[in-house]
PDB file of C-alpha atoms in Angstrom:
ATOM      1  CA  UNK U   1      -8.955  89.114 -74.624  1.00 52.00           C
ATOM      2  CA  UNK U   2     -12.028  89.339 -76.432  1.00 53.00           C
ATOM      3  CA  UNK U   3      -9.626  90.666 -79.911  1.00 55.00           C
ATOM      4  CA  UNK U   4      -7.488  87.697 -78.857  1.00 53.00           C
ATOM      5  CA  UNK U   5     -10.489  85.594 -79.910  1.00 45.00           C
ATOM      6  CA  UNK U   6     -11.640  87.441 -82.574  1.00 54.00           C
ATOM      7  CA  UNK U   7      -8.474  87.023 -84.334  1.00 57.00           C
ATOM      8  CA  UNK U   8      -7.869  83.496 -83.588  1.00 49.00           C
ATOM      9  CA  UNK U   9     -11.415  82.813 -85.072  1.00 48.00           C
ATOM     10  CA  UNK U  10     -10.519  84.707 -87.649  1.00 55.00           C
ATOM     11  CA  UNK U  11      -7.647  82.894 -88.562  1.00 57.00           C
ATOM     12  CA  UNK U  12      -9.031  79.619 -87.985  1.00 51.00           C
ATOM     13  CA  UNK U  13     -12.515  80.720 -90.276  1.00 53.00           C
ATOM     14  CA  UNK U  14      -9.973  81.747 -93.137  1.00 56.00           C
ATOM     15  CA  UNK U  15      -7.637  78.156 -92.483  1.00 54.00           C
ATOM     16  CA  UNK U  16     -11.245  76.010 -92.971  1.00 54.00           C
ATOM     17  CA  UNK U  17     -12.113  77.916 -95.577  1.00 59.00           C
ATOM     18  CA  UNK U  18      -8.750  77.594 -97.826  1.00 65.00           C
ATOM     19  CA  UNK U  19      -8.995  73.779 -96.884  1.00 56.00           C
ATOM     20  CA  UNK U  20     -12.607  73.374 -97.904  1.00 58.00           C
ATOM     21  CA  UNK U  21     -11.329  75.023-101.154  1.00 61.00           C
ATOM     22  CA  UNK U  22      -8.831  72.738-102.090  1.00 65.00           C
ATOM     23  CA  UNK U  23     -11.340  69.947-101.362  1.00 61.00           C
ATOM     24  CA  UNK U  24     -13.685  71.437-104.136  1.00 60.00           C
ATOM     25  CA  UNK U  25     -10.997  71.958-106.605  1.00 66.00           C
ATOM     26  CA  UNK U  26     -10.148  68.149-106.038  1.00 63.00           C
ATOM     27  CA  UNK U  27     -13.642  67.281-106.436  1.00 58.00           C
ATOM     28  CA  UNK U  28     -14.109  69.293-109.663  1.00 60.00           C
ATOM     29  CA  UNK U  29     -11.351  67.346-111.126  1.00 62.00           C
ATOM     30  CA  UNK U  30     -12.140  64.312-110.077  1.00 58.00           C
ATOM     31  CA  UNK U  31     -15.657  64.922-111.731  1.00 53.00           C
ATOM     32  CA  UNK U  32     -14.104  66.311-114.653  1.00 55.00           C
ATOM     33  CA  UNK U  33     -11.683  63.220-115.056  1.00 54.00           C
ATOM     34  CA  UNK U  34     -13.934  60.587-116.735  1.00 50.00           C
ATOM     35  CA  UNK U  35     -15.273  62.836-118.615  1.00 47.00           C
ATOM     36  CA  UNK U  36     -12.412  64.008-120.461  1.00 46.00           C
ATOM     37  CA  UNK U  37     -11.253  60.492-121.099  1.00 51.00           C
ATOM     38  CA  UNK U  38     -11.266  58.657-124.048  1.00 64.00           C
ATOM     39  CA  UNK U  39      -9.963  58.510-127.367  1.00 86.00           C
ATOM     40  CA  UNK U  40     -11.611  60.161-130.258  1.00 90.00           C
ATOM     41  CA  UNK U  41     -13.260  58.914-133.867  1.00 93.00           C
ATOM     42  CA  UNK U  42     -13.640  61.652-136.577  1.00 94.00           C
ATOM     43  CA  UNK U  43     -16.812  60.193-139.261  1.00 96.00           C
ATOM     44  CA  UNK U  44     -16.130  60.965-142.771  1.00 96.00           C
ATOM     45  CA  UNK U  45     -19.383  61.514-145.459  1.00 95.00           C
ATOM     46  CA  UNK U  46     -21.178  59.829-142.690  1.00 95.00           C
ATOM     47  CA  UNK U  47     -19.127  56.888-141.649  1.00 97.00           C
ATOM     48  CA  UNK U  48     -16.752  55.728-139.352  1.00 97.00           C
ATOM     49  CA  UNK U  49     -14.834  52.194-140.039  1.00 96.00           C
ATOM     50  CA  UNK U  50     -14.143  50.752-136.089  1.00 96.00           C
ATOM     51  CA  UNK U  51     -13.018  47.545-137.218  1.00 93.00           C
ATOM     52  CA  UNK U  52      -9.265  48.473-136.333  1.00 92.00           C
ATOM     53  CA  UNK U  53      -9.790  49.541-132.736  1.00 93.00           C
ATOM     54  CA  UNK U  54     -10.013  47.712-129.111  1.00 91.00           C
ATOM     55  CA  UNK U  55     -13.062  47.010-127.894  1.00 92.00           C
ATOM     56  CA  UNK U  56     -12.215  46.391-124.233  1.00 85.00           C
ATOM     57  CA  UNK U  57     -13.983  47.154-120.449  1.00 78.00           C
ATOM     58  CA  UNK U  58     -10.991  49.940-120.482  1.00 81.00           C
ATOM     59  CA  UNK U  59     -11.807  51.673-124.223  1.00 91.00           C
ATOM     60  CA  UNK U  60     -14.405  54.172-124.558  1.00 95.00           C
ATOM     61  CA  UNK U  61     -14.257  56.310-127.709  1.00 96.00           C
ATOM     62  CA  UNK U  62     -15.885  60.182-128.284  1.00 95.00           C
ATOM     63  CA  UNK U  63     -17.810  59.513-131.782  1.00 96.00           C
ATOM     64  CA  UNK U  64     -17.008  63.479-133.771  1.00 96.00           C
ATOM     65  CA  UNK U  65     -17.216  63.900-137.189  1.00 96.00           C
ATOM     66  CA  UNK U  66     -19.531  64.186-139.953  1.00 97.00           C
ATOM     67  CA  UNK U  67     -22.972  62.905-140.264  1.00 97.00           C
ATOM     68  CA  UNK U  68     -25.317  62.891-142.625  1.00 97.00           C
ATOM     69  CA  UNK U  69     -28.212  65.650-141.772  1.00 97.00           C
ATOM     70  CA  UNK U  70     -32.319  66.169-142.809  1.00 97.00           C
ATOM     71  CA  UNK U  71     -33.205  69.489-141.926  1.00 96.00           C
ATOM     72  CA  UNK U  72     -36.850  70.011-140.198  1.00 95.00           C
ATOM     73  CA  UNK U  73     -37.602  65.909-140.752  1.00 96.00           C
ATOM     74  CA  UNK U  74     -38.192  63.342-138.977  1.00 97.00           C
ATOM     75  CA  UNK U  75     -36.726  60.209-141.760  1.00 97.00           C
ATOM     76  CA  UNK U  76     -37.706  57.121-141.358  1.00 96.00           C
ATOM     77  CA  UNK U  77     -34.866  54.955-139.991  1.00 96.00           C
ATOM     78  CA  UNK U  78     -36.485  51.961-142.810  1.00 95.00           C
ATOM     79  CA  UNK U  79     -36.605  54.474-145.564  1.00 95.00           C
ATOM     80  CA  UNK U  80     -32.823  55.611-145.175  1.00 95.00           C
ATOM     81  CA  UNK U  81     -31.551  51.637-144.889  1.00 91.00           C
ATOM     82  CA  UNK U  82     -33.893  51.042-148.416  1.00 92.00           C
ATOM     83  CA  UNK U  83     -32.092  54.208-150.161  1.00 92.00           C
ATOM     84  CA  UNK U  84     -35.546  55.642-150.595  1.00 94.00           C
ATOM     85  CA  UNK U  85     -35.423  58.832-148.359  1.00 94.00           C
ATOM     86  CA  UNK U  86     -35.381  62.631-149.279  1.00 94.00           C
ATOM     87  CA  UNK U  87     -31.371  63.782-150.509  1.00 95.00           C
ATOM     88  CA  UNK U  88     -30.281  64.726-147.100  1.00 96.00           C
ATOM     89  CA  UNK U  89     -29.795  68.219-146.494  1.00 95.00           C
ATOM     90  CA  UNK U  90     -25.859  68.133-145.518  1.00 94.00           C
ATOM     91  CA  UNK U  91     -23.149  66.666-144.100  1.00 95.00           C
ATOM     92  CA  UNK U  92     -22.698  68.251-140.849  1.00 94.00           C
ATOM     93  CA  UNK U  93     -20.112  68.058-137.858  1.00 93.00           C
ATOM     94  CA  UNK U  94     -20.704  66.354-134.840  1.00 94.00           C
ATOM     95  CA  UNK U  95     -21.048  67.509-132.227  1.00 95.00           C
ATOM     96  CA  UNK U  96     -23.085  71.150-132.463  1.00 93.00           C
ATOM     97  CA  UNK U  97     -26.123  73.013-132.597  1.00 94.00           C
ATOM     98  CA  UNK U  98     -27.655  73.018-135.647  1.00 94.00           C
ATOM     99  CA  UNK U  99     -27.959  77.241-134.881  1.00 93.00           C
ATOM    100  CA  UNK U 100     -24.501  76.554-135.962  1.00 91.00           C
ATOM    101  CA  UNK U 101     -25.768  75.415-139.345  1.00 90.00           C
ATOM    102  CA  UNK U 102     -26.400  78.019-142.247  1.00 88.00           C
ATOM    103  CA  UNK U 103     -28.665  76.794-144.942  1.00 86.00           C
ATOM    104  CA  UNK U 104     -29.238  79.465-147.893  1.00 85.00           C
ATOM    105  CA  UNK U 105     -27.012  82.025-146.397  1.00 86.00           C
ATOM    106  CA  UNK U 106     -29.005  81.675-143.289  1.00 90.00           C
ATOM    107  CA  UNK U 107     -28.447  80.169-139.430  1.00 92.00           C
ATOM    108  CA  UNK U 108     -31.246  78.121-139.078  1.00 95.00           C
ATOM    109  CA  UNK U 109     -33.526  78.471-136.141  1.00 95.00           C
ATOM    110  CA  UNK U 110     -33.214  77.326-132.833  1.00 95.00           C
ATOM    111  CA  UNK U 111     -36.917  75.448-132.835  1.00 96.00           C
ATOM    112  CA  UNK U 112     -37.249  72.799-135.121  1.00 96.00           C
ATOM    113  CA  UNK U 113     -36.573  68.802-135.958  1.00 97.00           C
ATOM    114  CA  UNK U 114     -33.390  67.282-137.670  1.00 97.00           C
ATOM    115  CA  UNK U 115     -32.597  63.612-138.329  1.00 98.00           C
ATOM    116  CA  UNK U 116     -28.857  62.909-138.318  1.00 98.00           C
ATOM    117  CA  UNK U 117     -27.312  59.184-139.314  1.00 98.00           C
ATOM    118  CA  UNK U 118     -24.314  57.777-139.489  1.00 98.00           C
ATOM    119  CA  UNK U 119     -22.929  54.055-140.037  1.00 97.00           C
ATOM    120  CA  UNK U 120     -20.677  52.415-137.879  1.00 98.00           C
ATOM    121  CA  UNK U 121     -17.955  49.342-138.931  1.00 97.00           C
ATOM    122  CA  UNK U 122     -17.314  47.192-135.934  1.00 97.00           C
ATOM    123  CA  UNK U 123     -14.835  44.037-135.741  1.00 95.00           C
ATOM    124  CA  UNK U 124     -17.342  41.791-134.529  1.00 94.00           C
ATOM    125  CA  UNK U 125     -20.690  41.306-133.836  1.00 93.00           C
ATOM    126  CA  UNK U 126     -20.978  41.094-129.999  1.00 94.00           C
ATOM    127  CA  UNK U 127     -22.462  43.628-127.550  1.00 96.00           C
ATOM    128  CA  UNK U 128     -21.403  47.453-127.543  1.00 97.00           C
ATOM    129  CA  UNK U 129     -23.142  50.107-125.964  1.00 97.00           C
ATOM    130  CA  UNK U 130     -23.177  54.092-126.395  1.00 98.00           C
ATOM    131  CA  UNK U 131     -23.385  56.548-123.900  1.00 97.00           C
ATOM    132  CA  UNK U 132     -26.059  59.590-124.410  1.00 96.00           C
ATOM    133  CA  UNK U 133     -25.454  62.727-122.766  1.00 89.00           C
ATOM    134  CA  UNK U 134     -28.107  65.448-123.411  1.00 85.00           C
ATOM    135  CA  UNK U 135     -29.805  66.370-126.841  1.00 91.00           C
ATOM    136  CA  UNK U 136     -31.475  69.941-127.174  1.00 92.00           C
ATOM    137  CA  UNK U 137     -34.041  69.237-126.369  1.00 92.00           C
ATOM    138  CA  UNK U 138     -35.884  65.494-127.129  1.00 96.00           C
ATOM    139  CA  UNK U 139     -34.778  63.020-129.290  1.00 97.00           C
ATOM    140  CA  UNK U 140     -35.352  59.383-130.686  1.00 97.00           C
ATOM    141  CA  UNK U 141     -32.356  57.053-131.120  1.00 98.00           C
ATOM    142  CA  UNK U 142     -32.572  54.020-133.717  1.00 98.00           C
ATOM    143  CA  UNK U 143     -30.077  51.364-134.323  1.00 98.00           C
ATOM    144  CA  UNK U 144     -30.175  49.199-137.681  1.00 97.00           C
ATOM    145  CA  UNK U 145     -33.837  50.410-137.669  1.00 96.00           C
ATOM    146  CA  UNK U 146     -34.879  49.215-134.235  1.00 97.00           C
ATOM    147  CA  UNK U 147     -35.758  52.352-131.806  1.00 98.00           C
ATOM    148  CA  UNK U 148     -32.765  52.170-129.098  1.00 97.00           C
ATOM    149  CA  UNK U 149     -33.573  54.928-126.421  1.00 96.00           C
ATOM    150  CA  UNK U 150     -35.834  58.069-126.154  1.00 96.00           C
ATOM    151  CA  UNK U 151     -35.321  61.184-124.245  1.00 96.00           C
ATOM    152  CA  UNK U 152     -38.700  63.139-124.117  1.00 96.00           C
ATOM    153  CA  UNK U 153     -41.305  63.536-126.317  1.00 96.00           C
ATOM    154  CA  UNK U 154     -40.334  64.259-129.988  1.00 97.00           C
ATOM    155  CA  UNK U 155     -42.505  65.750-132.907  1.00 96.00           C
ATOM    156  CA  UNK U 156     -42.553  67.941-136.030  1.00 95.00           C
ATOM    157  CA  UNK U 157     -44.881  70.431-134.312  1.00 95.00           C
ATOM    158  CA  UNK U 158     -42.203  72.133-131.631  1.00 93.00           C
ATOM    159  CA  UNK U 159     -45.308  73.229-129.441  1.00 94.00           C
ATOM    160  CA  UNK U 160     -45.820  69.891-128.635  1.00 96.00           C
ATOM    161  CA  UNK U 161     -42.202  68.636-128.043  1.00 96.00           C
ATOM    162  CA  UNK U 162     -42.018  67.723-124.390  1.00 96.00           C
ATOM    163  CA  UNK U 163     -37.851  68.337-123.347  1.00 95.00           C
ATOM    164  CA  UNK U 164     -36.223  66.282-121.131  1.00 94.00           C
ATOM    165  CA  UNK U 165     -32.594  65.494-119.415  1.00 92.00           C
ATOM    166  CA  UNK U 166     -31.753  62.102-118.761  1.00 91.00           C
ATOM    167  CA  UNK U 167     -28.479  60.613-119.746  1.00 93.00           C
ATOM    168  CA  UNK U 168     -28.197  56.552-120.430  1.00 94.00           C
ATOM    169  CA  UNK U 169     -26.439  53.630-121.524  1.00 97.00           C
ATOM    170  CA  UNK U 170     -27.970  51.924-125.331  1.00 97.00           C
ATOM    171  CA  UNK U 171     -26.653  48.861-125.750  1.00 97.00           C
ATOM    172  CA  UNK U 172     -27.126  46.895-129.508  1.00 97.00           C
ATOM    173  CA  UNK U 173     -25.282  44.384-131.195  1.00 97.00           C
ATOM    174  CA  UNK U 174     -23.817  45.060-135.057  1.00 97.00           C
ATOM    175  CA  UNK U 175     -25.557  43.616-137.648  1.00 96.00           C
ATOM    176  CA  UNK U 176     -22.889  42.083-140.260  1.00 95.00           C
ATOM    177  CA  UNK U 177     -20.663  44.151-138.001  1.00 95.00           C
ATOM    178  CA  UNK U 178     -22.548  47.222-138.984  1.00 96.00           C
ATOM    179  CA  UNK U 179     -24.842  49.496-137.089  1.00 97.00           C
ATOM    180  CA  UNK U 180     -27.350  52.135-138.461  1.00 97.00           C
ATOM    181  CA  UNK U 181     -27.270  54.938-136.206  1.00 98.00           C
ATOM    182  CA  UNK U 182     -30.378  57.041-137.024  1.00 98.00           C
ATOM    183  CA  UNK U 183     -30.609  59.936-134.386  1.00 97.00           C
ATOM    184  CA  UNK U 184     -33.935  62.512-134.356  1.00 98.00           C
ATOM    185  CA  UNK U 185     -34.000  65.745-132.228  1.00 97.00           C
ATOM    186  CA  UNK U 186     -36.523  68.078-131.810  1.00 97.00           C
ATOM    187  CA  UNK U 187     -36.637  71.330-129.654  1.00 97.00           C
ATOM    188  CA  UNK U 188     -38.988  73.743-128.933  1.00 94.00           C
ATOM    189  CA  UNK U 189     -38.313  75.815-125.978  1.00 90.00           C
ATOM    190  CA  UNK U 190     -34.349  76.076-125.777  1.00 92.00           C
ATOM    191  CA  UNK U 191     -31.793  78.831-127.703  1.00 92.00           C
ATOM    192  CA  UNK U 192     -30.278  76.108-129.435  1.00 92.00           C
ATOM    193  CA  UNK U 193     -31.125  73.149-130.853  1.00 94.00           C
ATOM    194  CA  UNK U 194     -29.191  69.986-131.834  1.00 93.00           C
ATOM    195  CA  UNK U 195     -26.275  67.950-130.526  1.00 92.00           C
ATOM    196  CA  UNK U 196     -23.497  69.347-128.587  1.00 89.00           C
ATOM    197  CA  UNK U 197     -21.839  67.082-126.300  1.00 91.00           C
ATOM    198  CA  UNK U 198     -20.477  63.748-128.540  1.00 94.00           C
ATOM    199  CA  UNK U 199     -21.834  60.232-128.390  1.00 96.00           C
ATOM    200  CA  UNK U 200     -19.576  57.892-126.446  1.00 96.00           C
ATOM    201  CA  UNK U 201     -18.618  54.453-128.131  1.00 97.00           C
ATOM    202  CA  UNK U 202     -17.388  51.333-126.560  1.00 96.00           C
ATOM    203  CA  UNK U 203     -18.036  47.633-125.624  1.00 96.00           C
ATOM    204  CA  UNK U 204     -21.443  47.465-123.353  1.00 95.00           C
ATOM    205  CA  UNK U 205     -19.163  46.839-120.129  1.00 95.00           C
ATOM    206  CA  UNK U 206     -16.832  49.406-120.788  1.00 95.00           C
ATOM    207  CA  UNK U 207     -19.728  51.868-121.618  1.00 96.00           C
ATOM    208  CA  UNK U 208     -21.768  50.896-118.522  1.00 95.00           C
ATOM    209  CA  UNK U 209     -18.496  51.331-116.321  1.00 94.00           C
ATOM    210  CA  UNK U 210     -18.052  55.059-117.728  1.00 94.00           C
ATOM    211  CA  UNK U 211     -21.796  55.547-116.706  1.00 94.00           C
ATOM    212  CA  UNK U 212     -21.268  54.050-113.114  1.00 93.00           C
ATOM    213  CA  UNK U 213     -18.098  56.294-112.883  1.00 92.00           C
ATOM    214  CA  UNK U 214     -19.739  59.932-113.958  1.00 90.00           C
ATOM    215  CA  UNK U 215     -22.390  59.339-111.625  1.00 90.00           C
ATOM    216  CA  UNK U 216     -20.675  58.289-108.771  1.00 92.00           C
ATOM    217  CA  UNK U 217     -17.999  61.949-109.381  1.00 89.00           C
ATOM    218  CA  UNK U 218     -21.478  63.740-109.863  1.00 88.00           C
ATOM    219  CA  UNK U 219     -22.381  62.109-106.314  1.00 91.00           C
ATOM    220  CA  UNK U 220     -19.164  63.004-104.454  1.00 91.00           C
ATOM    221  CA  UNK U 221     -19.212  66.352-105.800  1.00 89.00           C
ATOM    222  CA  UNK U 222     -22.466  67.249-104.732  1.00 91.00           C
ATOM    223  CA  UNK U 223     -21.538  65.849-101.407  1.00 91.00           C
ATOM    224  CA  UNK U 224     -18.467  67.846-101.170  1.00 90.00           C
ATOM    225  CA  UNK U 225     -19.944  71.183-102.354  1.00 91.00           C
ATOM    226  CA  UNK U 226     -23.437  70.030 -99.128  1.00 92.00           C
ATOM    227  CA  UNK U 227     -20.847  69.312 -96.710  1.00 92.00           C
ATOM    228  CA  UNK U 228     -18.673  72.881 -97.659  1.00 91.00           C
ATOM    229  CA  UNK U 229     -22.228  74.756 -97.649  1.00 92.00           C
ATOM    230  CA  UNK U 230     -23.031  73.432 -93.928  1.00 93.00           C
ATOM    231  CA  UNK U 231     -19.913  73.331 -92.256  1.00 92.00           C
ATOM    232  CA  UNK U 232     -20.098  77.108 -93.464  1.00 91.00           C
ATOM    233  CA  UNK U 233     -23.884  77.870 -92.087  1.00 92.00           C
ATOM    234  CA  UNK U 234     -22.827  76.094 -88.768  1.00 91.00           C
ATOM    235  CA  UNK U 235     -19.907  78.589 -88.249  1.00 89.00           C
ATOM    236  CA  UNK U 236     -22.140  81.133 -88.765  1.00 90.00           C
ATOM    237  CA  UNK U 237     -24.349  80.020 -86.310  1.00 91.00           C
ATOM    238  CA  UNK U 238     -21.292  80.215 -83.598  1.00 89.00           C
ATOM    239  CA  UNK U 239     -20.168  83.102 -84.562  1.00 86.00           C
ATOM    240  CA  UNK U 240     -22.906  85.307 -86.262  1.00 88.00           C
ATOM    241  CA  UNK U 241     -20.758  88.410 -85.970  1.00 87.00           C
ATOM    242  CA  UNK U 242     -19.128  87.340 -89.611  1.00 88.00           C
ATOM    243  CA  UNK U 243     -21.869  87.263 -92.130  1.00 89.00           C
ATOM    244  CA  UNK U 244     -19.555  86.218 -95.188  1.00 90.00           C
ATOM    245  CA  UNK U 245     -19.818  82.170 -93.986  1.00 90.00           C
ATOM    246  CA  UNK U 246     -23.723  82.445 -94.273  1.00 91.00           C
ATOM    247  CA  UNK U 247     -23.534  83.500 -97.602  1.00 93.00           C
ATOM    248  CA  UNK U 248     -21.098  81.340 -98.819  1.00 92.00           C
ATOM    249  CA  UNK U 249     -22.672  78.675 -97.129  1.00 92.00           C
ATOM    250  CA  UNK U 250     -25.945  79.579 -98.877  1.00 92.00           C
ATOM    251  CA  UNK U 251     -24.079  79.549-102.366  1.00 92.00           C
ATOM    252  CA  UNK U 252     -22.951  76.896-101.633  1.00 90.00           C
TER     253      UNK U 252
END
């Protein structure tokens, strides 16, 4: 009787399991799904003419390409729009470390400071917005010279850059259907430094709808993966014969 049992339990352990799979694998894609969306601009010498493209709350564009790149500076935003800063170092591509980056025959270092800028052609002059993902580690975001959004605590010493994670929604409006994009990163403490996931582009609504969406996958997704992890320590507790649902709980 008591193998009876065991193997219906068995069964029934490996049947929740294979279900609470399938859930996660949904979950992952559903989390995955905004984030793969979207169309995608490639910058040339710096530049990127939007003028051409819909700016709508369904249209949110990846910004790749090249930019225009100051090694170990920090430019000012008012120098760069007077045509008075330093030659820039490069043209680099968008999204990637600057490890990435040789410069005399040589990758440059992971700690450090770069500014990057590019300018932007919109049709009109109403209210866009651009989504920030992460920046290794800290960095300082200005539009048509006005600073835009901060993540941590930037400076040209790297022992004193403070890193931080927080993702968020700028929102600006064109000047003469321009904008100025003057980006500065700093890192001190991670492998790599620099940009590597790309800058998303849109109208303000459609940008702030992209935000609302990635955070409310990130949200079901952790509550999937809770919910697998204690439906998993509560079978263990009924049946603590079977170790393996503990530990995946745990993992989990």
């Amino acid at each position: 009787m008591n193998m009876i049992l065991d193997r219906a339990w068995s069964r029934r352990s490996v049947g929740s399991r294979r279900a609470l799979g399938r859930l996660l694998a949904l979950a992952i894609l559903l989390a995955l799904a905004p984030r793969m969306a979207g169309a995608q601009i490639t910058a040339r010498g710096g530049g990127a003419d939007l003028s051409g493209l819909a700016f709508d709350s369904g249209n949110v564009y990846k910004l790749t390409g090249e930019w225009q790149f100051w090694w170990n500076a920090l430019v000012d935003p008012d120098s760069i729009a007077r045509n008075d800063a330093p030659i820039p170092t490069a043209i680099t591509e968008m999204p990637r470390y600057w490890t990435a980056f040789e410069l005399d025959g040589k990758a440059l270092p992971a700690r450090g400071t770069a500014t990057y800028r590019i300018v932007l052609s919109f049709p009109n002059d109403k209210v866009y917005g651009l989504f920030l993902q992460q920046m290794v580690s800290s960095y300082r975001l200005y539009i048509n010279g006005q600073l835009a959004g901060t993540n941590g605590i930037v400076d040209l010493d790297p022992d004193r850059v403070v890193p931080e994670f927080r993702p968020q929604v700028v929102s600006f409006i064109p000047i003469n259907g321009k904008a100025d994009i003057v980006l500065q990163i700093a890192n001190g403490k991670y492998r790599h430094g620099g940009q590597w996931q790309a800058i998303r582009v849109g109208s303000s609504e459609a940008i702030t709808l992209y935000s609302n969406r990635l955070l409310m996958t990130d949200l079901f997704l952790f509550g999937a993966i809770a919910m697998i992890g204690l439906y998993n320590i509560a079978l263990f507790i009924f049946r603590m014969k079977d170790r393996s649902p503990l530990w995946f709980g745990l993992f989990c």
